[in-house]
Amino acid sequence: MAKVRGAIVVDNELCKGCGLCVVACPTNTIAQAKEVNGKGYNYAYMENPEACIGCANCALVCPDSVITVYKVKVS
Amino acid sequence: MAKVRGAIVVDNELCKGCGLCVVACPTNTIAQAKEVNGKGYNYAYMENPEACIGCANCALVCPDSVITVYKVKVS
Amino acid sequence: MADIDIKDIIREENLVYKKTDVLTDNVMHYCPGCSHGVVHKLVAEVIEEMGIQEQTIGVSPVGCSVFAYNYIDIDWSEAAHGRAPAVATAIKRLMPEKFVFTYQGDGDLASIGAAEILHACNRGENIVVIFINNAIYGMTGGQMAPTTLVGMPTATSPYGRQIDLHGYPMKMTEIVATLPGTCFVTRQSVEKAAAVRKTKKAIRKAFENQKAGKGTSFIEVVSTCSSGWKVNPVKANEWMTEHMFPFYPLGDKKDCEKDPAEDYEKYMKG
Amino acid sequence: MADIDIKDIIREENLVYKKTDVLTDNVMHYCPGCSHGVVHKLVAEVIEEMGIQEQTIGVSPVGCSVFAYNYIDIDWSEAAHGRAPAVATAIKRLMPEKFVFTYQGDGDLASIGAAEILHACNRGENIVVIFINNAIYGMTGGQMAPTTLVGMPTATSPYGRQIDLHGYPMKMTEIVATLPGTCFVTRQSVEKAAAVRKTKKAIRKAFENQKAGKGTSFIEVVSTCSSGWKVNPVKANEWMTEHMFPFYPLGDKKDCEKDPAEDYEKYMKG
Amino acid sequence: MGELRLMKGNEVIAEAAIRAGADGYFGYPITPQSEIMETLMVRKPWEETGMVVLQAESEVASINMVYGGAGCGKKVMTSSSSPGVSLMMEGISYIAGAELPCLIVNIVRGGPGLGTIQPSQADYFQSVKGGGHGDYRLIVLAPNSVQEMNDHVGLGFDLAFKYRNPALILSDGVIGQMMEKVELSDYKPRLTEEEIIEKYGDWAHIGKPANRSQNVVTSLELQSEIMEKRNQHLIEKYASMQEDVMYEEIMTEDAEYLFVAFGSSSRICQKAIELARAEGIKVGLFRPITLFPFATNQLKELGQKMKGILTVEMNAGQMVEDVKLAVECKVPVEWFGRFGGIIPSPQEIVDALKHKIIGG
Amino acid sequence: MGELRLMKGNEVIAEAAIRAGADGYFGYPITPQSEIMETLMVRKPWEETGMVVLQAESEVASINMVYGGAGCGKKVMTSSSSPGVSLMMEGISYIAGAELPCLIVNIVRGGPGLGTIQPSQADYFQSVKGGGHGDYRLIVLAPNSVQEMNDHVGLGFDLAFKYRNPALILSDGVIGQMMEKVELSDYKPRLTEEEIIEKYGDWAHIGKPANRSQNVVTSLELQSEIMEKRNQHLIEKYASMQEDVMYEEIMTEDAEYLFVAFGSSSRICQKAIELARAEGIKVGLFRPITLFPFATNQLKELGQKMKGILTVEMNAGQMVEDVKLAVECKVPVEWFGRFGGIIPSPQEIVDALKHKIIGG
Amino acid sequence: MTEEIIIAGFGGQGVLSMGKILAYSGVMQNQEVSWMPSYGPEMRGGTANVTVILSDEKISSPIVNTYDTAIILNQPSLDKFEEAVKPGGVLLYDPNGITKPPTRTDIKVFKVEAAEEAAAMGNMKIFNMIVLGAYLKIKPVVKMENVMKGLEKSIPARHHHLLPLNEKAINKGLEVVKEVK
Amino acid sequence: MTEEIIIAGFGGQGVLSMGKILAYSGVMQNQEVSWMPSYGPEMRGGTANVTVILSDEKISSPIVNTYDTAIILNQPSLDKFEEAVKPGGVLLYDPNGITKPPTRTDIKVFKVEAAEEAAAMGNMKIFNMIVLGAYLKIKPVVKMENVMKGLEKSIPARHHHLLPLNEKAINKGLEVVKEVK
Ligand SMILES: Cc1ncc(C[n+]2csc(CCOP(=O)(O)OP(=O)(O)O)c2C)c(N)n1
Ligand SMILES: Cc1ncc(C[n+]2csc(CCOP(=O)(O)OP(=O)(O)O)c2C)c(N)n1
Ligand code: SF4
Ligand code: SF4
Ligand code: SF4
Ligand code: SF4
Ligand code: SF4
Ligand code: SF4
Ligand SMILES: [Mg+2]
Ligand SMILES: [Mg+2]
């Protein structure tokens, strides 16, 4: 059975910490960092990288288009 | 049997000769004069005074409110 | 047939119809047969019948009826082109006990003043709007209006209104009927006595609504402009009956009295 | 579970989603979570997918999205408050082979610009209108918009919108759907991935309509303004889902593809 | 002494309107003056004095609501900023033509077009010469402090009613956004219906009793002979406003040079005077408070004694024309200004005085 | 020689626009200029040259359509009369701020407000000083014959594109409604897409090819430093327009007195010169053809030789300020005018010269 | 030569087009011309007038207050313009509908029964052409051939078949005009 | 006495209200005051600043280009305003987030770890009151009783229960401010 693994790259410095990706992720992959970036925002990051299925939901809802999504099939 | 007779008074000088009363009259009482009034309009008048039933249709449609209507019951 | 002399009929006691005193004695500047005259009379008669001459403020537009104030004997404001609903809004809000109505042409109300009428109706301003739709700009010499029918020639559509060039004729009455601020929206005409009677009833109802604080009442009167249309008044009425009525069907579009609650709920539910 | 290193996933060949090149690299000035950002992206993606970046002219409004031109990498005109539909009308009529869209807020489109949008839609201008309804004036600091819900507090209705004072919230989408010039009228949202996908489809369809010369396509996006609403972006989406959607129900209001003839006839018959 | 507060100029406009017994405010949001309507909405004067406050659909609607309200003999007002005021030009011309009293507040921002929201004085011509069509004039007041923002609301209404003419407060973000101490005016009750009938019953559309003829508010007159008489009457009215001219002279007794400046730039000029006098330059300030009527005679008398005059404006040189006309070109008159939202610094002004006037 | 016709001024505007290769006209009916759009609609230029003609929903929409069209690098125009032009003030300020070329025609009627439809020159200030907000200037042309109505359309477009600035033809019902002989201009083809790319590809929004950066038409600039630079650039541009100043001198060689008048009143002044000279009064006429740029230097040179100057305007005295400023108050300058739709008679003008200047 | 003419009557009497034909005739013989109509509220049912100037020189003002000739077609116009005829000038009128005829003695007064003649010719539309003929008899400021050219220029091509009728009407006017002494 | 102060930082740090309290304190002791904020595009997430002037005389210009005191709460503000402090004047800053500290030697530089102290006190909202306290230590231009009165006047009545906490924060500021030598 083919399985899917995904990963996202968030541009930390451009993320505004709105948290929309966090709630959009079906797999609870994302969380907001405790630290803030240069603009004072708690940027998003993969808290549970293994959970990501590369569905791109997070990227779709991100208003600042700072998420890039990758996906591979693993068998 | 009670019958109705009517009559209208047209203010000749103010009539603009639009002819709307003529077509509104159910009894063909009204016609437009061959002569024109001071403003050059062929004013309306009772051509068949006996026909008038005082229904006021003519007055209702007159844009310049220059028709006064009278009505009596005659037995 | 009982023989009776005309002189015996034409007597004070036999009077059944005369010009209302709420109309002034000024000779109207309108062209022969112009619908404006009939509607002026009806507004004046309703004001007389309701005994509200001292409490009524009219707002006249820019259009042939700009001089409405010369004919209906009440206090008036002459509004800038299209802005009568804004003017009336302020008058009514500042003097809520008064009766306030706008009297507007189709160029005035549907073209340049589209935003103002839409918003006044949407706010549900407690006013009466009389909308004279003669499908043309009468005053400026017969240019195309937003309500000009497809194919109808005007000074700015000499070959007739074409959809691709000028767009569709607009049905403002149907649009304002969708707004929850309006309580009574109707389309009438004055080409024959029966129609005149109905229109008067509608105007009366509109003013009664205002008295009862029900919101905006909107009365379109499908009208003629023989000068703009370049036909005589009798022909104009015929043309209107044949061509305007099918596109602008007469009748009430909305009457909150009939079911105010349902209406409101429908809107709020979307 | 197959074990694979993150680094092996994050590889060019595994890329499934990245920011479109039609978006510039400028950092958007919008507040965190603002819906404008999402919709900008969708417009940019559609332009990219259709390959029309060189032929598309955008018209930005006065509102928070006034600077849309800083973000979508095409030629733009910044329009006066409310007048984007007039600006777009001229651009499209003078360059019919180009793709032209307006991008407008609710204050811009439904309040000051009500006449212009109504008439552009009525003329059936062959343009796309993107209408961001966040129920508030974002740019000027959170004042009441024509679309502000009843009871919703804003800077100019601090105790919530009251019908008697401020009138009803307006449903522009329902209004323009009644106009025969529009070919596709829909209401969408971008609060979750599925909604984003649907909205993008709608935008794509709108541009395809323009290509096919079908008239005005009008896409309302029910949006949030966390700054104006004074809640965080996640809560804003929740609030929108709970309060805005019932009043502004999502979905297509009109799609001429489905039955253009019937629609037209219905209008012409009244 | 009235109530002392620390308030923003914009907020004061709102508060002063309520206290002046205003009957209605109609407006549309625009930076940097939205606080005026916001303050009113928070204050809810309709519950207190009965004043109507309405957010209109646009500035075009606002000014026409003002027209409607003013026609009722009511004290009504609107406020906006430059682009919004431009949209009011037709309406303002109507109000002036129909001779209605009202108050318009313009918190000017830099133009042309959408421009900038920063302070500017570039709407001088529009306000003073008439940006709308036809020969008309507004009464134009230029406050230079938060206190005057308060005072000019009452004054503006008073003059508007005295002359049956629109009055305009021309200010900008400096005065509108700034907080200063302000002594608020006492409450003045709104006029009752009876009072309005008594005072304005000869022209206001307030319902026509049987014993008088119609009151019609209109600016239309198709007969040229009558229209010309109306214009003539207006011209005479505008000339008569000279009796209400207002201006201020600061440190002019011994002055050899003169700044002429209004509104916020007059504040900067005061600082510039301090700096210049510290260097031994005897300079004073002539500040027109009413921009229309303009203090032509007073400026002529004072100005012609000077060695030179520098007009300081946050625009490309507008009032300078009226200054030249006032002193009849008998003294060198130059202009100095910054624009686009930039506020000149006191030192720049002193430097300009040196270069353009003293050394020039 | 071009085609000779007997035509109304308004009709000529329409015809000249087609022949000038105009791409679009957007307008709204208003007396006394509706013939412009009507003539276009009858002529159907879209079938001939491809010119777009659209009746807009209002003057506000018209001017914003012009803004949109001008941004495409197209030759676009609108026309209206005073109240309609007042409604365009915001849009005109935007066009000036965004530096777009276009042509606006104002066939002035008497104001303020709805006023009268008869001829007037009371929109001088609005046109020349800027009725909209912010520091901007229009190129203002004042034709005084039907022939110039033709000529100024082409000229207006040329200057508008030369300076990327709106041009305005300020005329009135005298010239608009009158028929005179006119030699129509030859047809000039509309620019092709390629030509527009070549000429205006650096600023017009015509679709962004991969090899250039975005063209954005906007008047917005929130950074004051940049905004001030934009204003500075505009000021310099307006000053540079002096090279295109136009004026006419009639019988000034031996003149001791001078009429200054533009547009239709300059025609009446010509008749007045005939009458005055018959009485032995040596009077000439200085006619500014461009009201902005104003022929300040030329008028200064000529005017300062005179014993006195009478400015004749169909308004309450507007251009007279610019005349005074031009001659630097060195010569008595007085104003004579009629207004409200009344046209002064030649004899009245001669009388005014005698009373206000010669005897005064 | 400069001829300053006012033509005034009711709207619908062809006042403006008569002026236009006259002006066009001037153009045809290389004169300078101007045609300045009244416009506006007088349009609807009211009076209409037009000032036509024909001149060998450039025309200064298209608006004048006194006229060499006044052509008057109704009473209100007579009331308004009789005084404006220059001493020694010409007043031509159609007596139909005139209740108070002109009284000035320092000018030459002519009348033409144009309405009557038009009715007799069975076509009220040529009324103004009869008046034009009458005027040209009194003041042959333009040659007949140029009048016909002017006429051709000023009426739409689809009406060119009416040219002979118009010519007949003009000739009728030349015939029937009479000086009132 | 005239004290011209600029307070500058991020939006949300309480820059404007700190200035307001200061200004109100001046009012309470009968001084002339002005409070002139930056406004506009800087609002959203950007920087905010306010010029406060306290004086015994009438204040001429509410806008000045040099300051007696600059209170600086982030790096961009430091970059912008360090140069604007008059020679001999005061620069007070919170080092939190400051990467390039002030370098001028002709002015007195102070620092207050207000963010840190506020966090320690468990309430970020009193951050600006700590800064205010620090300022008052350096320049006691207003009496503490008037500051408390000013505070009372400038915060809504429903928040008056927070006055003691604010007082505590001000006192903390008085305590922890340090001159940087
Ligand atoms: C701002 C402005 N634009 C245009 C006009 C010219 N104008 C006067 S009336 C009118 C239209 C009248 O048409 P409508 O409203 O349909 O009234 P009607 O004359 O047909 O009754 C127009 C465009 C004006 N007076 N003001
Ligand atoms: C003529 C004019 N009036 C008012 C304004 C001020 N203004 C700027 S944006 C805006 C409203 C913005 O609200 P909306 O259109 O809903 O856009 P949002 O910011 O919510 O996206 C207003 C009133 C202006 N710039 N011009
Ligand atoms: S791609 Fe899908 S699973 Fe992965 S982080 Fe984004 S939303 Fe979550
Ligand atoms: S949606 Fe985008 S901006 Fe918002 S937190 Fe996630 S990555 Fe950051
Ligand atoms: S009252 Fe009736 S019957 Fe008599 S004339 Fe009038 S319409 Fe005819
Ligand atoms: S309807 Fe009236 S105006 Fe018309 S013809 Fe009859 S009476 Fe005369
Ligand atoms: S032009 Fe038309 S609307 Fe105007 S008065 Fe004449 S008929 Fe009536
Ligand atoms: S104010 Fe509202 S609409 Fe504007 S950027 Fe912020 S969240 Fe978006
Ligand atoms: Mg109409
Ligand atoms: Mg919004």
mmCIF file of C-alpha atoms in Angstrom, chain F residues 147-342:
data_model
loop_
_atom_site.group_PDB
_atom_site.id
_atom_site.type_symbol
_atom_site.label_atom_id
_atom_site.label_comp_id
_atom_site.label_asym_id
_atom_site.label_seq_id
_atom_site.Cartn_x
_atom_site.Cartn_y
_atom_site.Cartn_z
ATOM 1 C CA GLN F 147 -13.193 77.537 -35.791
ATOM 2 C CA GLU F 148 -11.258 77.475 -32.531
ATOM 3 C CA MET F 149 -13.673 74.900 -31.123
ATOM 4 C CA ASN F 150 -12.337 72.717 -33.918
ATOM 5 C CA ASP F 151 -8.725 73.711 -33.495
ATOM 6 C CA HIS F 152 -8.630 73.413 -29.723
ATOM 7 C CA VAL F 153 -9.736 69.803 -29.734
ATOM 8 C CA GLY F 154 -6.616 68.739 -31.580
ATOM 9 C CA LEU F 155 -4.498 71.230 -29.703
ATOM 10 C CA GLY F 156 -5.951 70.142 -26.372
ATOM 11 C CA PHE F 157 -5.097 66.516 -27.036
ATOM 12 C CA ASP F 158 -1.609 67.436 -28.223
ATOM 13 C CA LEU F 159 -0.836 69.495 -25.150
ATOM 14 C CA ALA F 160 -2.420 66.904 -22.893
ATOM 15 C CA PHE F 161 -0.125 64.221 -24.256
ATOM 16 C CA LYS F 162 2.884 66.505 -24.395
ATOM 17 C CA TYR F 163 2.585 67.192 -20.676
ATOM 18 C CA ARG F 164 0.664 64.115 -19.582
ATOM 19 C CA ASN F 165 -1.881 66.438 -18.054
ATOM 20 C CA PRO F 166 -5.616 66.943 -18.460
ATOM 21 C CA ALA F 167 -6.586 69.765 -20.798
ATOM 22 C CA LEU F 168 -9.866 71.606 -20.491
ATOM 23 C CA ILE F 169 -11.729 73.593 -23.105
ATOM 24 C CA LEU F 170 -13.585 76.377 -21.307
ATOM 25 C CA SER F 171 -16.374 77.656 -23.464
ATOM 26 C CA ASP F 172 -20.028 78.560 -23.136
ATOM 27 C CA GLY F 173 -23.361 78.514 -24.883
ATOM 28 C CA VAL F 174 -22.442 81.426 -27.114
ATOM 29 C CA ILE F 175 -19.708 79.500 -28.857
ATOM 30 C CA GLY F 176 -21.300 76.098 -28.290
ATOM 31 C CA GLN F 177 -24.694 76.955 -29.769
ATOM 32 C CA MET F 178 -23.531 79.349 -32.462
ATOM 33 C CA MET F 179 -22.964 78.363 -36.105
ATOM 34 C CA GLU F 180 -20.045 79.825 -37.987
ATOM 35 C CA LYS F 181 -17.932 78.782 -40.883
ATOM 36 C CA VAL F 182 -15.401 76.238 -39.913
ATOM 37 C CA GLU F 183 -12.598 74.562 -41.736
ATOM 38 C CA LEU F 184 -12.538 71.097 -40.280
ATOM 39 C CA SER F 185 -9.213 69.460 -39.560
ATOM 40 C CA ASP F 186 -8.059 66.576 -41.661
ATOM 41 C CA TYR F 187 -8.528 63.082 -40.364
ATOM 42 C CA LYS F 188 -5.732 61.811 -38.185
ATOM 43 C CA PRO F 189 -5.758 58.064 -37.683
ATOM 44 C CA ARG F 190 -6.113 56.639 -34.200
ATOM 45 C CA LEU F 191 -2.896 55.226 -32.844
ATOM 46 C CA THR F 192 -2.394 51.529 -33.354
ATOM 47 C CA GLU F 193 -1.612 49.242 -30.463
ATOM 48 C CA GLU F 194 2.012 49.184 -31.556
ATOM 49 C CA GLU F 195 2.221 52.941 -31.659
ATOM 50 C CA ILE F 196 0.759 53.196 -28.176
ATOM 51 C CA ILE F 197 3.265 50.672 -26.873
ATOM 52 C CA GLU F 198 6.059 52.643 -28.446
ATOM 53 C CA LYS F 199 4.923 56.048 -27.275
ATOM 54 C CA TYR F 200 3.367 55.364 -23.912
ATOM 55 C CA GLY F 201 4.599 51.889 -23.092
ATOM 56 C CA ASP F 202 6.573 53.278 -20.177
ATOM 57 C CA TRP F 203 3.517 54.343 -18.223
ATOM 58 C CA ALA F 204 0.227 53.159 -19.733
ATOM 59 C CA HIS F 205 -1.509 50.044 -18.387
ATOM 60 C CA ILE F 206 -1.694 48.124 -21.604
ATOM 61 C CA GLY F 207 -0.609 44.704 -20.427
ATOM 62 C CA LYS F 208 2.771 44.004 -18.910
ATOM 63 C CA PRO F 209 5.128 42.044 -21.165
ATOM 64 C CA ALA F 210 7.661 39.853 -19.416
ATOM 65 C CA ASN F 211 10.475 42.272 -20.211
ATOM 66 C CA ARG F 212 9.275 45.309 -18.367
ATOM 67 C CA SER F 213 8.098 46.063 -14.852
ATOM 68 C CA GLN F 214 4.553 46.937 -14.006
ATOM 69 C CA ASN F 215 2.864 50.077 -15.227
ATOM 70 C CA VAL F 216 0.656 51.346 -12.454
ATOM 71 C CA VAL F 217 -1.522 54.381 -12.815
ATOM 72 C CA THR F 218 -2.036 55.834 -9.362
ATOM 73 C CA SER F 219 -2.027 59.134 -7.542
ATOM 74 C CA LEU F 220 -1.426 57.519 -4.156
ATOM 75 C CA GLU F 221 1.847 57.941 -2.314
ATOM 76 C CA LEU F 222 1.875 57.481 1.425
ATOM 77 C CA GLN F 223 5.505 58.366 1.945
ATOM 78 C CA SER F 224 5.638 62.093 2.344
ATOM 79 C CA GLU F 225 9.163 62.414 1.047
ATOM 80 C CA ILE F 226 8.186 60.774 -2.231
ATOM 81 C CA MET F 227 4.865 62.564 -2.361
ATOM 82 C CA GLU F 228 6.627 65.882 -2.016
ATOM 83 C CA LYS F 229 8.880 64.966 -4.923
ATOM 84 C CA ARG F 230 5.839 64.165 -6.995
ATOM 85 C CA ASN F 231 4.353 67.526 -6.108
ATOM 86 C CA GLN F 232 7.627 69.239 -6.910
ATOM 87 C CA HIS F 233 7.702 67.541 -10.270
ATOM 88 C CA LEU F 234 4.168 68.713 -10.973
ATOM 89 C CA ILE F 235 5.013 72.289 -10.017
ATOM 90 C CA GLU F 236 7.938 72.264 -12.400
ATOM 91 C CA LYS F 237 5.835 70.744 -15.129
ATOM 92 C CA TYR F 238 3.212 73.440 -14.741
ATOM 93 C CA ALA F 239 5.877 76.134 -14.893
ATOM 94 C CA SER F 240 7.322 74.602 -18.042
ATOM 95 C CA MET F 241 3.977 74.930 -19.791
ATOM 96 C CA GLN F 242 4.730 78.632 -20.291
ATOM 97 C CA GLU F 243 6.376 77.650 -23.549
ATOM 98 C CA ASP F 244 2.942 76.830 -24.921
ATOM 99 C CA VAL F 245 1.217 79.972 -23.781
ATOM 100 C CA MET F 246 -1.167 81.415 -26.367
ATOM 101 C CA TYR F 247 -2.775 84.815 -26.612
ATOM 102 C CA GLU F 248 -3.961 87.278 -29.189
ATOM 103 C CA GLU F 249 -3.551 91.044 -29.401
ATOM 104 C CA ILE F 250 -6.074 93.054 -31.372
ATOM 105 C CA MET F 251 -5.525 96.714 -32.242
ATOM 106 C CA THR F 252 -3.011 97.150 -29.484
ATOM 107 C CA GLU F 253 -0.323 98.926 -31.506
ATOM 108 C CA ASP F 254 -1.599 102.398 -30.811
ATOM 109 C CA ALA F 255 -3.788 101.533 -27.836
ATOM 110 C CA GLU F 256 -3.876 103.622 -24.674
ATOM 111 C CA TYR F 257 -6.398 101.397 -22.993
ATOM 112 C CA LEU F 258 -6.762 97.682 -22.990
ATOM 113 C CA PHE F 259 -9.582 95.215 -22.707
ATOM 114 C CA VAL F 260 -8.599 91.825 -21.377
ATOM 115 C CA ALA F 261 -11.174 89.165 -22.141
ATOM 116 C CA PHE F 262 -11.323 85.518 -23.100
ATOM 117 C CA GLY F 263 -13.765 83.308 -24.984
ATOM 118 C CA SER F 264 -17.140 84.690 -25.916
ATOM 119 C CA SER F 265 -16.701 87.976 -24.081
ATOM 120 C CA SER F 266 -13.621 88.680 -26.183
ATOM 121 C CA ARG F 267 -15.900 88.644 -29.212
ATOM 122 C CA ILE F 268 -18.146 91.245 -27.664
ATOM 123 C CA CYS F 269 -15.068 93.276 -26.794
ATOM 124 C CA GLN F 270 -14.058 93.338 -30.454
ATOM 125 C CA LYS F 271 -17.335 94.997 -31.287
ATOM 126 C CA ALA F 272 -16.819 97.319 -28.335
ATOM 127 C CA ILE F 273 -13.451 98.325 -29.781
ATOM 128 C CA GLU F 274 -15.181 99.279 -33.035
ATOM 129 C CA LEU F 275 -17.640 101.441 -31.125
ATOM 130 C CA ALA F 276 -15.009 102.999 -28.878
ATOM 131 C CA ARG F 277 -12.639 103.794 -31.706
ATOM 132 C CA ALA F 278 -15.505 105.407 -33.577
ATOM 133 C CA GLU F 279 -15.648 107.766 -30.598
ATOM 134 C CA GLY F 280 -11.888 108.259 -30.737
ATOM 135 C CA ILE F 281 -10.972 106.084 -27.792
ATOM 136 C CA LYS F 282 -7.818 104.133 -28.530
ATOM 137 C CA VAL F 283 -8.521 100.779 -27.008
ATOM 138 C CA GLY F 284 -7.203 97.353 -27.871
ATOM 139 C CA LEU F 285 -7.774 93.799 -26.732
ATOM 140 C CA PHE F 286 -5.533 91.278 -25.065
ATOM 141 C CA ARG F 287 -7.100 87.849 -25.328
ATOM 142 C CA PRO F 288 -5.561 84.983 -23.386
ATOM 143 C CA ILE F 289 -6.183 81.858 -25.434
ATOM 144 C CA THR F 290 -4.572 79.544 -22.922
ATOM 145 C CA LEU F 291 -5.971 80.556 -19.539
ATOM 146 C CA PHE F 292 -3.464 78.205 -18.022
ATOM 147 C CA PRO F 293 -0.628 78.669 -18.749
ATOM 148 C CA PHE F 294 -1.528 82.346 -18.430
ATOM 149 C CA ALA F 295 0.294 84.864 -20.596
ATOM 150 C CA THR F 296 1.620 86.665 -17.538
ATOM 151 C CA ASN F 297 4.796 88.026 -19.073
ATOM 152 C CA GLN F 298 3.212 89.064 -22.320
ATOM 153 C CA LEU F 299 0.385 90.811 -20.546
ATOM 154 C CA LYS F 300 2.826 92.463 -18.160
ATOM 155 C CA GLU F 301 4.813 93.889 -21.026
ATOM 156 C CA LEU F 302 1.836 95.135 -22.963
ATOM 157 C CA GLY F 303 -0.298 96.075 -19.989
ATOM 158 C CA GLN F 304 2.276 98.224 -18.290
ATOM 159 C CA LYS F 305 2.283 100.521 -21.331
ATOM 160 C CA MET F 306 -1.404 101.249 -20.948
ATOM 161 C CA LYS F 307 -3.211 104.001 -19.098
ATOM 162 C CA GLY F 308 -5.655 101.491 -17.749
ATOM 163 C CA ILE F 309 -7.040 98.030 -18.231
ATOM 164 C CA LEU F 310 -10.604 96.791 -18.174
ATOM 165 C CA THR F 311 -11.105 93.085 -17.714
ATOM 166 C CA VAL F 312 -14.405 92.008 -19.201
ATOM 167 C CA GLU F 313 -15.849 88.726 -17.947
ATOM 168 C CA MET F 314 -19.257 87.128 -17.812
ATOM 169 C CA ASN F 315 -18.820 86.522 -14.104
ATOM 170 C CA ALA F 316 -18.354 88.461 -10.899
ATOM 171 C CA GLY F 317 -14.665 89.126 -11.497
ATOM 172 C CA GLN F 318 -12.296 86.176 -11.592
ATOM 173 C CA MET F 319 -9.624 86.531 -14.267
ATOM 174 C CA VAL F 320 -9.188 90.121 -13.125
ATOM 175 C CA GLU F 321 -7.063 88.788 -10.248
ATOM 176 C CA ASP F 322 -4.634 87.196 -12.662
ATOM 177 C CA VAL F 323 -4.558 90.357 -14.731
ATOM 178 C CA LYS F 324 -3.683 92.433 -11.666
ATOM 179 C CA LEU F 325 -0.999 89.978 -10.664
ATOM 180 C CA ALA F 326 0.398 90.002 -14.195
ATOM 181 C CA VAL F 327 0.774 93.779 -14.432
ATOM 182 C CA GLU F 328 1.916 93.858 -10.818
ATOM 183 C CA CYS F 329 -0.583 96.535 -9.919
ATOM 184 C CA LYS F 330 1.409 99.076 -11.951
ATOM 185 C CA VAL F 331 -1.613 100.135 -14.005
ATOM 186 C CA PRO F 332 -5.201 100.600 -12.878
ATOM 187 C CA VAL F 333 -7.031 97.354 -13.528
ATOM 188 C CA GLU F 334 -10.798 97.231 -13.244
ATOM 189 C CA TRP F 335 -13.397 94.621 -13.909
ATOM 190 C CA PHE F 336 -16.630 94.833 -15.802
ATOM 191 C CA GLY F 337 -19.045 91.997 -16.154
ATOM 192 C CA ARG F 338 -22.572 90.782 -16.475
ATOM 193 C CA PHE F 339 -23.643 87.426 -15.173
ATOM 194 C CA GLY F 340 -26.501 85.040 -14.531
ATOM 195 C CA GLY F 341 -26.741 84.311 -18.242
ATOM 196 C CA ILE F 342 -26.751 87.938 -19.368
#
